[in-house]
């Protein structure tokens, strides 16, 4: 697939050259990923009350009806079901993820948890995936409606970062959707390992089951420069809203070549843009995909719009459309970042069209940067 390789090359070539290194960590902090709070009774005002090199937590974790709405600085997020999830995005319009990674706030599809609510119509496609090891939302979104600058290639948010305080600082994530929770929607488990890629009008938010044996690897946070397609290989399609079950993906960065299981080593940003990758990620098998009208999924969004496909049609699935995209932003650093993404459909004809639009998108991104 030389065309695909070309688009990957171009996308990655748009990664930033410059990066401001994060200062060394203060070992006196408890890493965010080691802090455990029960929901809702154990939630503190702020999970990260420290004042460090990156300053203080900008928002709060104790969120309620008085904080809910467009000015919310709630930093407690949820990934529950296809209709009930959040992403991290900036508090102020026209921000890049790279510039605001420490400050992102929760933008959600459901009212009632003290967060901002994603504007109706912003989400144009969605795949919710439930696997033995994780829940994952991959979506298409008009990112300007959640305060991300139009051309921002974005980056990765995760609970680690160079100083272990997380991005956003103090950001907490909960779910009621893991098998280990027994299907009880009123009981929330804290998610210890998660990653959220935002940018290029796409996103992936994966939460790994804390009861799973491989959570840290499946929600690996060190491949922050290679984007959605490599960290969340998926068959999501713009214009389709669906909920699926599937197999676990190979952990990000892990691939098999000539019968050997190999782990990719992401080069440091000091070596410049990543211009090639030695593998194409494998999209895990999926089944029981059920499609929805977006209006059926998103009853709480600010105003009603309808898009997407007909309601409740079961489809088989497997490989098909793929979402490609790359994003760059070392977590814990204040690098700006750029990349691009696109959705490509099954079949050679649509693939070519999609690739052309990818190249156009990348060139536009390069022009924007230079
Ligand atoms: C609601 O949340 C705000 C912000 O965290 C907090 O200051 C306030 O005490 C909370 N109110 C209640 C009743 O918990
Ligand atoms: C967003 O910010 C950029 C860079 O500061 C600026 O050029 C652009 O006009 C802004 N766009 C909007 C919609 O405010
Ligand atoms: C939990 O909520 C989801 C939607 O968010 C719903 O589809 C499911 O039926 C609920 N489960 C129970 C046991 O009520
Ligand atoms: C998704 O589809 C919408 C509506 O057609 C379009 O405006 C948007 O640019 C598409 N997003 C991506 C990332 O291709």
GROMACS .gro file of C-alpha atoms and ligand atoms in nm:
model
  426
    1UNK     CA    1   0.000   0.000   0.000
    2UNK     CA    2   0.237   0.266  -0.118
    3UNK     CA    3  -0.040   0.528  -0.119
    4UNK     CA    4  -0.107   0.467   0.244
    5UNK     CA    5   0.263   0.486   0.320
    6UNK     CA    6   0.277   0.819   0.142
    7UNK     CA    7  -0.006   0.963   0.340
    8UNK     CA    8   0.153   0.838   0.659
    9UNK     CA    9   0.481   0.995   0.564
   10UNK     CA   10   0.320   1.328   0.492
   11UNK     CA   11   0.114   1.323   0.802
   12UNK     CA   12   0.411   1.253   1.021
   13UNK     CA   13   0.631   1.498   0.840
   14UNK     CA   14   0.401   1.769   0.969
   15UNK     CA   15   0.509   1.697   1.325
   16UNK     CA   16   0.675   1.987   1.500
   17UNK     CA   17   1.045   2.040   1.506
   18UNK     CA   18   1.072   2.235   1.822
   19UNK     CA   19   0.992   2.123   2.168
   20UNK     CA   20   1.034   2.281   2.505
   21UNK     CA   21   1.155   2.017   2.743
   22UNK     CA   22   0.968   1.969   3.065
   23UNK     CA   23   1.180   2.022   3.370
   24UNK     CA   24   1.265   1.728   3.586
   25UNK     CA   25   0.999   1.597   3.812
   26UNK     CA   26   0.970   1.657   4.177
   27UNK     CA   27   0.988   1.320   4.343
   28UNK     CA   28   0.776   1.443   4.632
   29UNK     CA   29   0.459   1.425   4.422
   30UNK     CA   30   0.244   1.118   4.429
   31UNK     CA   31   0.197   1.021   4.063
   32UNK     CA   32  -0.156   1.088   3.943
   33UNK     CA   33  -0.188   0.725   3.832
   34UNK     CA   34  -0.127   0.618   4.192
   35UNK     CA   35  -0.406   0.831   4.339
   36UNK     CA   36  -0.732   0.647   4.399
   37UNK     CA   37  -1.066   0.808   4.479
   38UNK     CA   38  -1.407   0.647   4.493
   39UNK     CA   39  -1.686   0.811   4.294
   40UNK     CA   40  -1.874   1.011   4.395
   41UNK     CA   41  -1.820   1.014   4.769
   42UNK     CA   42  -1.439   1.017   4.769
   43UNK     CA   43  -1.379   1.285   4.507
   44UNK     CA   44  -1.164   1.570   4.643
   45UNK     CA   45  -1.195   1.931   4.529
   46UNK     CA   46  -0.868   1.877   4.342
   47UNK     CA   47  -0.683   1.551   4.285
   48UNK     CA   48  -0.361   1.748   4.247
   49UNK     CA   49  -0.331   2.019   4.512
   50UNK     CA   50   0.046   2.053   4.454
   51UNK     CA   51   0.222   2.353   4.309
   52UNK     CA   52   0.502   2.235   4.084
   53UNK     CA   53   0.700   2.329   3.779
   54UNK     CA   54   0.379   2.330   3.578
   55UNK     CA   55   0.187   2.529   3.835
   56UNK     CA   56  -0.135   2.420   3.997
   57UNK     CA   57  -0.434   2.222   3.874
   58UNK     CA   58  -0.641   2.468   3.672
   59UNK     CA   59  -0.981   2.316   3.733
   60UNK     CA   60  -1.135   2.085   3.991
   61UNK     CA   61  -1.263   1.730   4.028
   62UNK     CA   62  -1.560   1.798   4.255
   63UNK     CA   63  -1.824   1.875   3.997
   64UNK     CA   64  -2.196   1.928   4.047
   65UNK     CA   65  -2.499   2.116   3.921
   66UNK     CA   66  -2.343   2.452   4.007
   67UNK     CA   67  -2.037   2.383   3.792
   68UNK     CA   68  -2.220   2.231   3.493
   69UNK     CA   69  -2.229   2.422   3.166
   70UNK     CA   70  -2.013   2.623   2.928
   71UNK     CA   71  -1.784   2.765   3.197
   72UNK     CA   72  -1.723   2.438   3.379
   73UNK     CA   73  -1.365   2.362   3.475
   74UNK     CA   74  -1.455   2.008   3.572
   75UNK     CA   75  -1.165   1.768   3.527
   76UNK     CA   76  -1.349   1.447   3.607
   77UNK     CA   77  -1.436   1.258   3.289
   78UNK     CA   78  -1.632   0.941   3.204
   79UNK     CA   79  -1.630   0.674   2.936
   80UNK     CA   80  -1.941   0.465   2.998
   81UNK     CA   81  -2.137   0.366   2.688
   82UNK     CA   82  -2.181   0.470   2.324
   83UNK     CA   83  -2.413   0.750   2.433
   84UNK     CA   84  -2.232   0.846   2.751
   85UNK     CA   85  -1.873   0.965   2.737
   86UNK     CA   86  -1.642   1.264   2.755
   87UNK     CA   87  -1.327   1.393   2.590
   88UNK     CA   88  -1.064   1.634   2.716
   89UNK     CA   89  -1.056   1.969   2.537
   90UNK     CA   90  -0.947   2.325   2.613
   91UNK     CA   91  -1.133   2.565   2.842
   92UNK     CA   92  -1.075   2.862   2.607
   93UNK     CA   93  -1.166   2.886   2.235
   94UNK     CA   94  -0.911   2.851   1.959
   95UNK     CA   95  -0.650   2.673   2.173
   96UNK     CA   96  -0.414   2.401   2.063
   97UNK     CA   97  -0.392   2.079   2.260
   98UNK     CA   98  -0.015   2.118   2.280
   99UNK     CA   99  -0.047   2.457   2.447
  100UNK     CA  100  -0.322   2.356   2.689
  101UNK     CA  101  -0.262   1.989   2.762
  102UNK     CA  102  -0.222   2.054   3.133
  103UNK     CA  103  -0.549   2.247   3.153
  104UNK     CA  104  -0.803   2.051   2.951
  105UNK     CA  105  -1.153   2.013   3.090
  106UNK     CA  106  -1.416   1.745   3.043
  107UNK     CA  107  -1.662   1.788   2.755
  108UNK     CA  108  -1.933   1.525   2.778
  109UNK     CA  109  -2.245   1.393   2.609
  110UNK     CA  110  -2.454   1.360   2.924
  111UNK     CA  111  -2.578   1.617   3.169
  112UNK     CA  112  -2.572   1.563   3.540
  113UNK     CA  113  -2.204   1.538   3.625
  114UNK     CA  114  -2.105   1.904   3.641
  115UNK     CA  115  -1.914   1.917   3.312
  116UNK     CA  116  -1.938   2.104   2.985
  117UNK     CA  117  -2.173   1.947   2.731
  118UNK     CA  118  -2.054   1.893   2.374
  119UNK     CA  119  -2.261   2.109   2.133
  120UNK     CA  120  -2.517   1.926   1.923
  121UNK     CA  121  -2.396   1.860   1.571
  122UNK     CA  122  -2.029   1.870   1.662
  123UNK     CA  123  -1.998   1.491   1.651
  124UNK     CA  124  -2.028   1.357   1.294
  125UNK     CA  125  -1.932   0.993   1.340
  126UNK     CA  126  -1.859   0.755   1.622
  127UNK     CA  127  -1.757   0.403   1.705
  128UNK     CA  128  -1.786   0.272   2.059
  129UNK     CA  129  -1.583  -0.047   2.105
  130UNK     CA  130  -1.606  -0.283   2.398
  131UNK     CA  131  -1.333  -0.545   2.422
  132UNK     CA  132  -1.220  -0.779   2.699
  133UNK     CA  133  -0.956  -0.527   2.804
  134UNK     CA  134  -1.094  -0.182   2.735
  135UNK     CA  135  -1.368   0.052   2.621
  136UNK     CA  136  -1.282   0.285   2.335
  137UNK     CA  137  -1.455   0.575   2.168
  138UNK     CA  138  -1.325   0.682   1.828
  139UNK     CA  139  -1.504   0.978   1.678
  140UNK     CA  140  -1.517   1.254   1.424
  141UNK     CA  141  -1.586   1.599   1.560
  142UNK     CA  142  -1.584   1.962   1.454
  143UNK     CA  143  -1.311   2.039   1.702
  144UNK     CA  144  -1.366   2.414   1.688
  145UNK     CA  145  -1.692   2.353   1.877
  146UNK     CA  146  -1.491   2.222   2.171
  147UNK     CA  147  -1.238   2.506   2.164
  148UNK     CA  148  -0.964   2.334   1.961
  149UNK     CA  149  -0.811   2.554   1.692
  150UNK     CA  150  -0.928   2.455   1.346
  151UNK     CA  151  -0.596   2.334   1.211
  152UNK     CA  152  -0.458   2.179   1.527
  153UNK     CA  153  -0.320   1.829   1.475
  154UNK     CA  154  -0.351   1.785   1.848
  155UNK     CA  155  -0.185   1.544   2.082
  156UNK     CA  156  -0.223   1.291   2.357
  157UNK     CA  157  -0.371   1.333   2.702
  158UNK     CA  158  -0.295   1.065   2.962
  159UNK     CA  159  -0.252   1.030   3.338
  160UNK     CA  160   0.129   1.026   3.325
  161UNK     CA  161   0.336   1.298   3.155
  162UNK     CA  162   0.701   1.376   3.224
  163UNK     CA  163   0.624   1.494   3.576
  164UNK     CA  164   0.365   1.219   3.643
  165UNK     CA  165   0.096   1.478   3.725
  166UNK     CA  166  -0.102   1.389   3.414
  167UNK     CA  167  -0.250   1.583   3.126
  168UNK     CA  168  -0.463   1.752   3.229
  169UNK     CA  169  -0.306   1.796   3.571
  170UNK     CA  170  -0.528   1.614   3.816
  171UNK     CA  171  -0.755   1.475   3.545
  172UNK     CA  172  -0.961   1.181   3.673
  173UNK     CA  173  -1.151   0.927   3.464
  174UNK     CA  174  -1.432   0.690   3.570
  175UNK     CA  175  -1.645   0.424   3.402
  176UNK     CA  176  -1.951   0.217   3.478
  177UNK     CA  177  -1.905   0.010   3.165
  178UNK     CA  178  -1.641  -0.252   3.242
  179UNK     CA  179  -1.738  -0.618   3.260
  180UNK     CA  180  -1.571  -0.625   3.601
  181UNK     CA  181  -1.834  -0.377   3.715
  182UNK     CA  182  -2.111  -0.628   3.654
  183UNK     CA  183  -2.321  -0.400   3.433
  184UNK     CA  184  -2.429  -0.172   3.716
  185UNK     CA  185  -2.471   0.177   3.571
  186UNK     CA  186  -2.480   0.332   3.916
  187UNK     CA  187  -2.141   0.205   4.020
  188UNK     CA  188  -1.831   0.378   3.886
  189UNK     CA  189  -1.479   0.245   3.881
  190UNK     CA  190  -1.180   0.475   3.862
  191UNK     CA  191  -0.984   0.420   3.543
  192UNK     CA  192  -0.615   0.405   3.620
  193UNK     CA  193  -0.482   0.369   3.265
  194UNK     CA  194  -0.630   0.567   2.978
  195UNK     CA  195  -0.524   0.768   2.674
  196UNK     CA  196  -0.708   1.034   2.477
  197UNK     CA  197  -0.589   1.154   2.137
  198UNK     CA  198  -0.747   1.479   2.021
  199UNK     CA  199  -0.684   1.666   1.696
  200UNK     CA  200  -0.743   1.689   1.321
  201UNK     CA  201  -1.120   1.671   1.387
  202UNK     CA  202  -1.084   1.321   1.526
  203UNK     CA  203  -1.041   1.166   1.863
  204UNK     CA  204  -0.984   0.839   2.043
  205UNK     CA  205  -1.043   0.789   2.413
  206UNK     CA  206  -0.951   0.444   2.543
  207UNK     CA  207  -1.004   0.337   2.905
  208UNK     CA  208  -0.848   0.011   3.016
  209UNK     CA  209  -1.026  -0.216   3.260
  210UNK     CA  210  -0.844  -0.186   3.592
  211UNK     CA  211  -0.926  -0.553   3.653
  212UNK     CA  212  -0.750  -0.650   3.331
  213UNK     CA  213  -0.403  -0.795   3.334
  214UNK     CA  214  -0.267  -0.581   3.053
  215UNK     CA  215  -0.418  -0.238   3.120
  216UNK     CA  216  -0.095  -0.040   3.120
  217UNK     CA  217   0.013  -0.184   2.786
  218UNK     CA  218  -0.323  -0.159   2.610
  219UNK     CA  219  -0.352   0.202   2.726
  220UNK     CA  220   0.018   0.268   2.668
  221UNK     CA  221   0.106   0.637   2.682
  222UNK     CA  222   0.453   0.652   2.526
  223UNK     CA  223   0.352   0.652   2.159
  224UNK     CA  224   0.226   1.006   2.169
  225UNK     CA  225   0.367   1.106   1.832
  226UNK     CA  226   0.200   0.846   1.611
  227UNK     CA  227  -0.165   0.931   1.656
  228UNK     CA  228  -0.503   0.760   1.648
  229UNK     CA  229  -0.435   0.504   1.375
  230UNK     CA  230  -0.141   0.353   1.561
  231UNK     CA  231  -0.269   0.386   1.916
  232UNK     CA  232  -0.635   0.305   1.848
  233UNK     CA  233  -0.650   0.103   1.524
  234UNK     CA  234  -1.017   0.112   1.432
  235UNK     CA  235  -1.280   0.093   1.160
  236UNK     CA  236  -1.476   0.403   1.258
  237UNK     CA  237  -1.640   0.591   0.972
  238UNK     CA  238  -1.738   0.954   0.956
  239UNK     CA  239  -2.117   0.970   0.923
  240UNK     CA  240  -2.176   0.639   1.102
  241UNK     CA  241  -2.264   0.602   1.470
  242UNK     CA  242  -2.217   0.251   1.600
  243UNK     CA  243  -2.153   0.043   1.906
  244UNK     CA  244  -1.945  -0.274   1.866
  245UNK     CA  245  -1.779  -0.554   2.051
  246UNK     CA  246  -1.433  -0.663   1.950
  247UNK     CA  247  -1.105  -0.826   2.027
  248UNK     CA  248  -0.827  -0.643   2.205
  249UNK     CA  249  -0.591  -0.462   1.976
  250UNK     CA  250  -0.222  -0.537   1.987
  251UNK     CA  251  -0.084  -0.299   2.248
  252UNK     CA  252   0.020   0.028   2.082
  253UNK     CA  253   0.366  -0.006   1.932
  254UNK     CA  254   0.355  -0.386   1.926
  255UNK     CA  255   0.341  -0.564   1.592
  256UNK     CA  256   0.427  -0.894   1.434
  257UNK     CA  257   0.660  -0.924   1.141
  258UNK     CA  258   0.794  -1.250   0.996
  259UNK     CA  259   0.644  -1.432   1.290
  260UNK     CA  260   0.832  -1.217   1.540
  261UNK     CA  261   0.659  -0.991   1.790
  262UNK     CA  262   0.840  -0.658   1.789
  263UNK     CA  263   0.793  -0.335   1.981
  264UNK     CA  264   0.833  -0.011   1.790
  265UNK     CA  265   1.065   0.244   1.941
  266UNK     CA  266   0.941   0.599   1.897
  267UNK     CA  267   1.234   0.834   1.832
  268UNK     CA  268   1.272   1.140   2.054
  269UNK     CA  269   1.149   1.470   1.918
  270UNK     CA  270   1.506   1.599   1.919
  271UNK     CA  271   1.569   1.380   1.614
  272UNK     CA  272   1.306   1.568   1.415
  273UNK     CA  273   0.986   1.454   1.250
  274UNK     CA  274   0.905   1.085   1.221
  275UNK     CA  275   0.918   1.024   0.848
  276UNK     CA  276   0.843   0.654   0.830
  277UNK     CA  277   0.705   0.372   1.039
  278UNK     CA  278   0.802   0.009   0.995
  279UNK     CA  279   0.448  -0.127   1.024
  280UNK     CA  280   0.080  -0.072   0.963
  281UNK     CA  281  -0.130  -0.141   1.270
  282UNK     CA  282  -0.373  -0.432   1.258
  283UNK     CA  283  -0.739  -0.343   1.307
  284UNK     CA  284  -0.880  -0.591   1.559
  285UNK     CA  285  -1.178  -0.805   1.462
  286UNK     CA  286  -1.515  -0.672   1.571
  287UNK     CA  287  -1.868  -0.805   1.582
  288UNK     CA  288  -2.220  -0.716   1.685
  289UNK     CA  289  -2.193  -0.362   1.557
  290UNK     CA  290  -2.523  -0.183   1.604
  291UNK     CA  291  -2.578   0.147   1.428
  292UNK     CA  292  -2.774   0.436   1.573
  293UNK     CA  293  -2.904   0.771   1.467
  294UNK     CA  294  -2.696   1.033   1.643
  295UNK     CA  295  -3.017   1.192   1.769
  296UNK     CA  296  -3.094   0.870   1.955
  297UNK     CA  297  -2.752   0.868   2.116
  298UNK     CA  298  -2.718   1.230   2.208
  299UNK     CA  299  -3.038   1.342   2.369
  300UNK     CA  300  -2.862   1.577   2.611
  301UNK     CA  301  -2.667   1.788   2.366
  302UNK     CA  302  -2.733   2.160   2.354
  303UNK     CA  303  -2.981   2.157   2.066
  304UNK     CA  304  -3.120   1.884   1.848
  305UNK     CA  305  -2.977   1.795   1.512
  306UNK     CA  306  -3.000   1.469   1.332
  307UNK     CA  307  -2.723   1.311   1.141
  308UNK     CA  308  -2.589   0.969   1.084
  309UNK     CA  309  -2.751   0.659   0.964
  310UNK     CA  310  -3.075   0.482   1.034
  311UNK     CA  311  -3.153   0.345   1.372
  312UNK     CA  312  -3.066   0.013   1.524
  313UNK     CA  313  -2.939  -0.173   1.223
  314UNK     CA  314  -2.719  -0.461   1.314
  315UNK     CA  315  -2.426  -0.510   1.087
  316UNK     CA  316  -2.139  -0.745   1.074
  317UNK     CA  317  -1.803  -0.587   1.060
  318UNK     CA  318  -1.442  -0.651   1.056
  319UNK     CA  319  -1.185  -0.470   0.858
  320UNK     CA  320  -1.329  -0.188   0.660
  321UNK     CA  321  -1.283   0.178   0.678
  322UNK     CA  322  -0.990   0.291   0.874
  323UNK     CA  323  -0.925   0.610   1.049
  324UNK     CA  324  -0.578   0.733   0.998
  325UNK     CA  325  -0.423   1.021   1.166
  326UNK     CA  326  -0.123   1.120   1.352
  327UNK     CA  327  -0.080   1.362   1.624
  328UNK     CA  328   0.216   1.492   1.796
  329UNK     CA  329   0.265   1.626   2.139
  330UNK     CA  330   0.485   1.468   2.396
  331UNK     CA  331   0.282   1.442   2.707
  332UNK     CA  332   0.431   1.641   2.982
  333UNK     CA  333   0.594   1.881   2.743
  334UNK     CA  334   0.468   2.206   2.613
  335UNK     CA  335   0.533   2.131   2.251
  336UNK     CA  336   0.299   2.254   1.990
  337UNK     CA  337   0.196   1.985   1.756
  338UNK     CA  338   0.051   1.914   1.423
  339UNK     CA  339  -0.058   1.624   1.221
  340UNK     CA  340  -0.355   1.529   1.026
  341UNK     CA  341  -0.603   1.257   0.992
  342UNK     CA  342  -0.862   1.133   0.758
  343UNK     CA  343  -1.107   0.860   0.720
  344UNK     CA  344  -1.076   0.619   0.437
  345UNK     CA  345  -1.342   0.380   0.329
  346UNK     CA  346  -1.339   0.029   0.206
  347UNK     CA  347  -1.256  -0.017  -0.157
  348UNK     CA  348  -0.993   0.118  -0.386
  349UNK     CA  349  -1.193   0.402  -0.536
  350UNK     CA  350  -1.291   0.563  -0.211
  351UNK     CA  351  -0.949   0.490  -0.071
  352UNK     CA  352  -0.786   0.696  -0.344
  353UNK     CA  353  -1.022   0.988  -0.297
  354UNK     CA  354  -0.963   0.976   0.071
  355UNK     CA  355  -0.589   0.967   0.031
  356UNK     CA  356  -0.596   1.267  -0.197
  357UNK     CA  357  -0.792   1.455   0.062
  358UNK     CA  358  -0.545   1.343   0.324
  359UNK     CA  359  -0.258   1.485   0.126
  360UNK     CA  360  -0.448   1.807   0.077
  361UNK     CA  361  -0.514   1.821   0.447
  362UNK     CA  362  -0.152   1.763   0.532
  363UNK     CA  363  -0.028   2.022   0.291
  364UNK     CA  364  -0.273   2.266   0.442
  365UNK     CA  365  -0.141   2.180   0.785
  366UNK     CA  366   0.216   2.232   0.673
  367UNK     CA  367   0.125   2.567   0.523
  368UNK     CA  368  -0.042   2.665   0.847
  369UNK     CA  369   0.269   2.579   1.044
  370UNK     CA  370   0.522   2.748   0.826
  371LIG     C1  371  -1.989   2.199   4.382
  371LIG     O1  372  -1.861   2.203   4.318
  371LIG     C2  373  -1.785   2.318   4.350
  371LIG     C3  374  -1.659   2.312   4.264
  371LIG     O2  375  -1.585   2.198   4.294
  371LIG     C4  376  -1.754   2.319   4.498
  371LIG     O3  377  -1.683   2.437   4.530
  371LIG     C5  378  -1.883   2.315   4.576
  371LIG     O4  379  -1.854   2.302   4.715
  371LIG     C6  380  -1.968   2.196   4.534
  371LIG     N1  381  -2.097   2.199   4.599
  371LIG     C7  382  -2.141   2.096   4.669
  371LIG     C8  383  -2.274   2.116   4.731
  371LIG     O5  384  -2.077   1.993   4.682
  372LIG     C1  385  -0.721   3.143   1.621
  372LIG     O1  386  -0.589   3.180   1.656
  372LIG     C2  387  -0.505   3.204   1.543
  372LIG     C3  388  -0.364   3.221   1.593
  372LIG     O2  389  -0.360   3.303   1.705
  372LIG     C4  390  -0.558   3.324   1.467
  372LIG     O3  391  -0.478   3.350   1.355
  372LIG     C5  392  -0.701   3.294   1.422
  372LIG     O4  393  -0.757   3.407   1.360
  372LIG     C6  394  -0.787   3.255   1.541
  372LIG     N1  395  -0.915   3.206   1.491
  372LIG     C7  396  -1.030   3.239   1.548
  372LIG     C8  397  -1.153   3.180   1.489
  372LIG     O5  398  -1.038   3.318   1.643
  373LIG     C1  399  -2.668   0.134   3.122
  373LIG     O1  400  -2.674   0.250   3.040
  373LIG     C2  401  -2.672   0.221   2.900
  373LIG     C3  402  -2.677   0.349   2.823
  373LIG     O2  403  -2.588   0.444   2.870
  373LIG     C4  404  -2.791   0.136   2.863
  373LIG     O3  405  -2.784   0.101   2.727
  373LIG     C5  406  -2.792   0.010   2.947
  373LIG     O4  407  -2.909  -0.062   2.919
  373LIG     C6  408  -2.788   0.045   3.092
  373LIG     N1  409  -2.779  -0.076   3.172
  373LIG     C7  410  -2.867  -0.105   3.267
  373LIG     C8  411  -2.844  -0.235   3.339
  373LIG     O5  412  -2.959  -0.029   3.296
  374LIG     C1  413  -1.677   1.432   0.872
  374LIG     O1  414  -1.791   1.459   0.798
  374LIG     C2  415  -1.834   1.594   0.810
  374LIG     C3  416  -1.970   1.606   0.742
  374LIG     O2  417  -1.962   1.554   0.615
  374LIG     C4  418  -1.728   1.684   0.748
  374LIG     O3  419  -1.769   1.819   0.757
  374LIG     C5  420  -1.599   1.664   0.825
  374LIG     O4  421  -1.496   1.740   0.765
  374LIG     C6  422  -1.560   1.518   0.827
  374LIG     N1  423  -1.449   1.502   0.920
  374LIG     C7  424  -1.335   1.441   0.887
  374LIG     C8  425  -1.230   1.433   0.993
  374LIG     O5  426  -1.314   1.392   0.778
   0.00000   0.00000   0.00000
